């Protein structure tokens, strides 16, 4: 049920997520996407066990910093199963 709520909440929070996306783009993070920002928020929410209220979720979105985004991006790159093959391809090119 929580996953269903999160999908609905993502849709309702889309204007706020878009605003955060525009903020990150203005700061030079042009490759950031709405889905990535949402995943950063979900990762932060994962630590909390209770179901969030909508205003808590909006607060979490507004509190995403460029550092939060880059930490999430780095973690995703390292934990991605294909990371080593990408690294090997890079080594072959250089």
Short mmCIF file of C-alpha atoms in Angstrom, two decimals:
data_model
loop_
_atom_site.label_atom_id
_atom_site.label_comp_id
_atom_site.label_asym_id
_atom_site.label_seq_id
_atom_site.Cartn_x
_atom_site.Cartn_y
_atom_site.Cartn_z
CA UNK A 1 0.00 0.00 0.00
CA UNK A 2 2.86 2.38 0.75
CA UNK A 3 4.20 2.01 -2.81
CA UNK A 4 0.78 2.91 -4.23
CA UNK A 5 0.66 5.98 -2.01
CA UNK A 6 4.14 7.01 -3.11
CA UNK A 7 3.11 6.86 -6.77
CA UNK A 8 0.10 9.07 -6.03
CA UNK A 9 2.20 11.41 -3.90
CA UNK A 10 4.81 11.72 -6.63
CA UNK A 11 2.11 12.89 -9.02
CA UNK A 12 0.74 15.36 -6.48
CA UNK A 13 4.22 16.64 -5.60
CA UNK A 14 5.31 17.01 -9.23
CA UNK A 15 5.24 20.85 -9.19
CA UNK A 16 7.57 20.87 -6.17
CA UNK A 17 9.85 18.24 -7.70
CA UNK A 18 9.95 20.28 -10.92
CA UNK A 19 10.85 23.37 -8.92
CA UNK A 20 13.71 21.48 -7.25
CA UNK A 21 14.81 20.24 -10.67
CA UNK A 22 14.94 23.80 -11.99
CA UNK A 23 16.98 24.81 -8.95
CA UNK A 24 19.51 22.04 -9.58
CA UNK A 25 19.68 22.98 -13.27
CA UNK A 26 20.40 26.60 -12.33
CA UNK A 27 23.23 25.37 -10.09
CA UNK A 28 24.81 23.50 -13.01
CA UNK A 29 23.36 20.01 -12.57
CA UNK A 30 21.72 19.94 -16.01
CA UNK A 31 21.58 16.15 -16.19
CA UNK A 32 19.33 15.84 -13.12
CA UNK A 33 15.84 14.47 -13.78
CA UNK A 34 12.52 14.40 -11.96
CA UNK A 35 12.84 10.65 -11.41
CA UNK A 36 16.31 11.02 -9.92
CA UNK A 37 15.15 13.68 -7.47
CA UNK A 38 12.24 11.44 -6.49
CA UNK A 39 14.64 8.54 -5.89
CA UNK A 40 16.81 10.75 -3.68
CA UNK A 41 13.73 11.61 -1.61
CA UNK A 42 12.67 7.96 -1.40
CA UNK A 43 16.15 6.99 -0.25
CA UNK A 44 15.92 9.57 2.54
CA UNK A 45 12.40 8.36 3.43
CA UNK A 46 13.58 4.74 3.58
CA UNK A 47 15.19 5.46 6.94
CA UNK A 48 11.83 6.47 8.40
CA UNK A 49 9.36 3.72 9.20
CA UNK A 50 6.13 5.65 9.48
CA UNK A 51 4.05 6.59 6.47
CA UNK A 52 4.73 10.25 5.69
CA UNK A 53 2.20 13.02 5.61
CA UNK A 54 2.10 15.03 2.41
CA UNK A 55 3.66 18.10 4.01
CA UNK A 56 6.54 15.94 5.30
CA UNK A 57 7.16 14.64 1.80
CA UNK A 58 7.12 18.17 0.35
CA UNK A 59 9.56 19.24 3.05
CA UNK A 60 11.87 16.35 2.11
CA UNK A 61 11.79 17.40 -1.54
CA UNK A 62 12.57 21.02 -0.71
CA UNK A 63 15.48 19.96 1.50
CA UNK A 64 17.29 18.00 -1.24
CA UNK A 65 20.68 19.63 -1.71
CA UNK A 66 23.15 19.31 -4.57
CA UNK A 67 25.30 17.27 -2.18
CA UNK A 68 22.40 14.86 -1.53
CA UNK A 69 21.90 14.49 -5.28
CA UNK A 70 25.60 13.90 -5.99
CA UNK A 71 25.91 11.40 -3.12
CA UNK A 72 22.94 9.47 -4.47
CA UNK A 73 24.34 9.61 -8.02
CA UNK A 74 27.73 8.35 -6.86
CA UNK A 75 26.18 5.53 -4.85
CA UNK A 76 24.06 4.50 -7.81
CA UNK A 77 27.08 4.49 -10.12
CA UNK A 78 29.10 2.34 -7.73
CA UNK A 79 26.32 -0.13 -6.92
CA UNK A 80 25.27 -0.47 -10.56
CA UNK A 81 26.18 -3.98 -11.76
CA UNK A 82 27.44 -2.60 -15.04
CA UNK A 83 29.87 -0.16 -13.40
CA UNK A 84 32.95 -2.35 -13.81
CA UNK A 85 32.31 -2.97 -17.51
CA UNK A 86 31.94 0.77 -18.03
CA UNK A 87 35.25 1.28 -16.23
CA UNK A 88 36.94 -1.39 -18.37
CA UNK A 89 35.60 0.25 -21.55
CA UNK A 90 37.01 3.59 -20.38
CA UNK A 91 40.41 2.03 -19.75
CA UNK A 92 40.46 0.48 -23.25
CA UNK A 93 39.68 3.85 -24.85
CA UNK A 94 42.54 5.59 -23.05
#
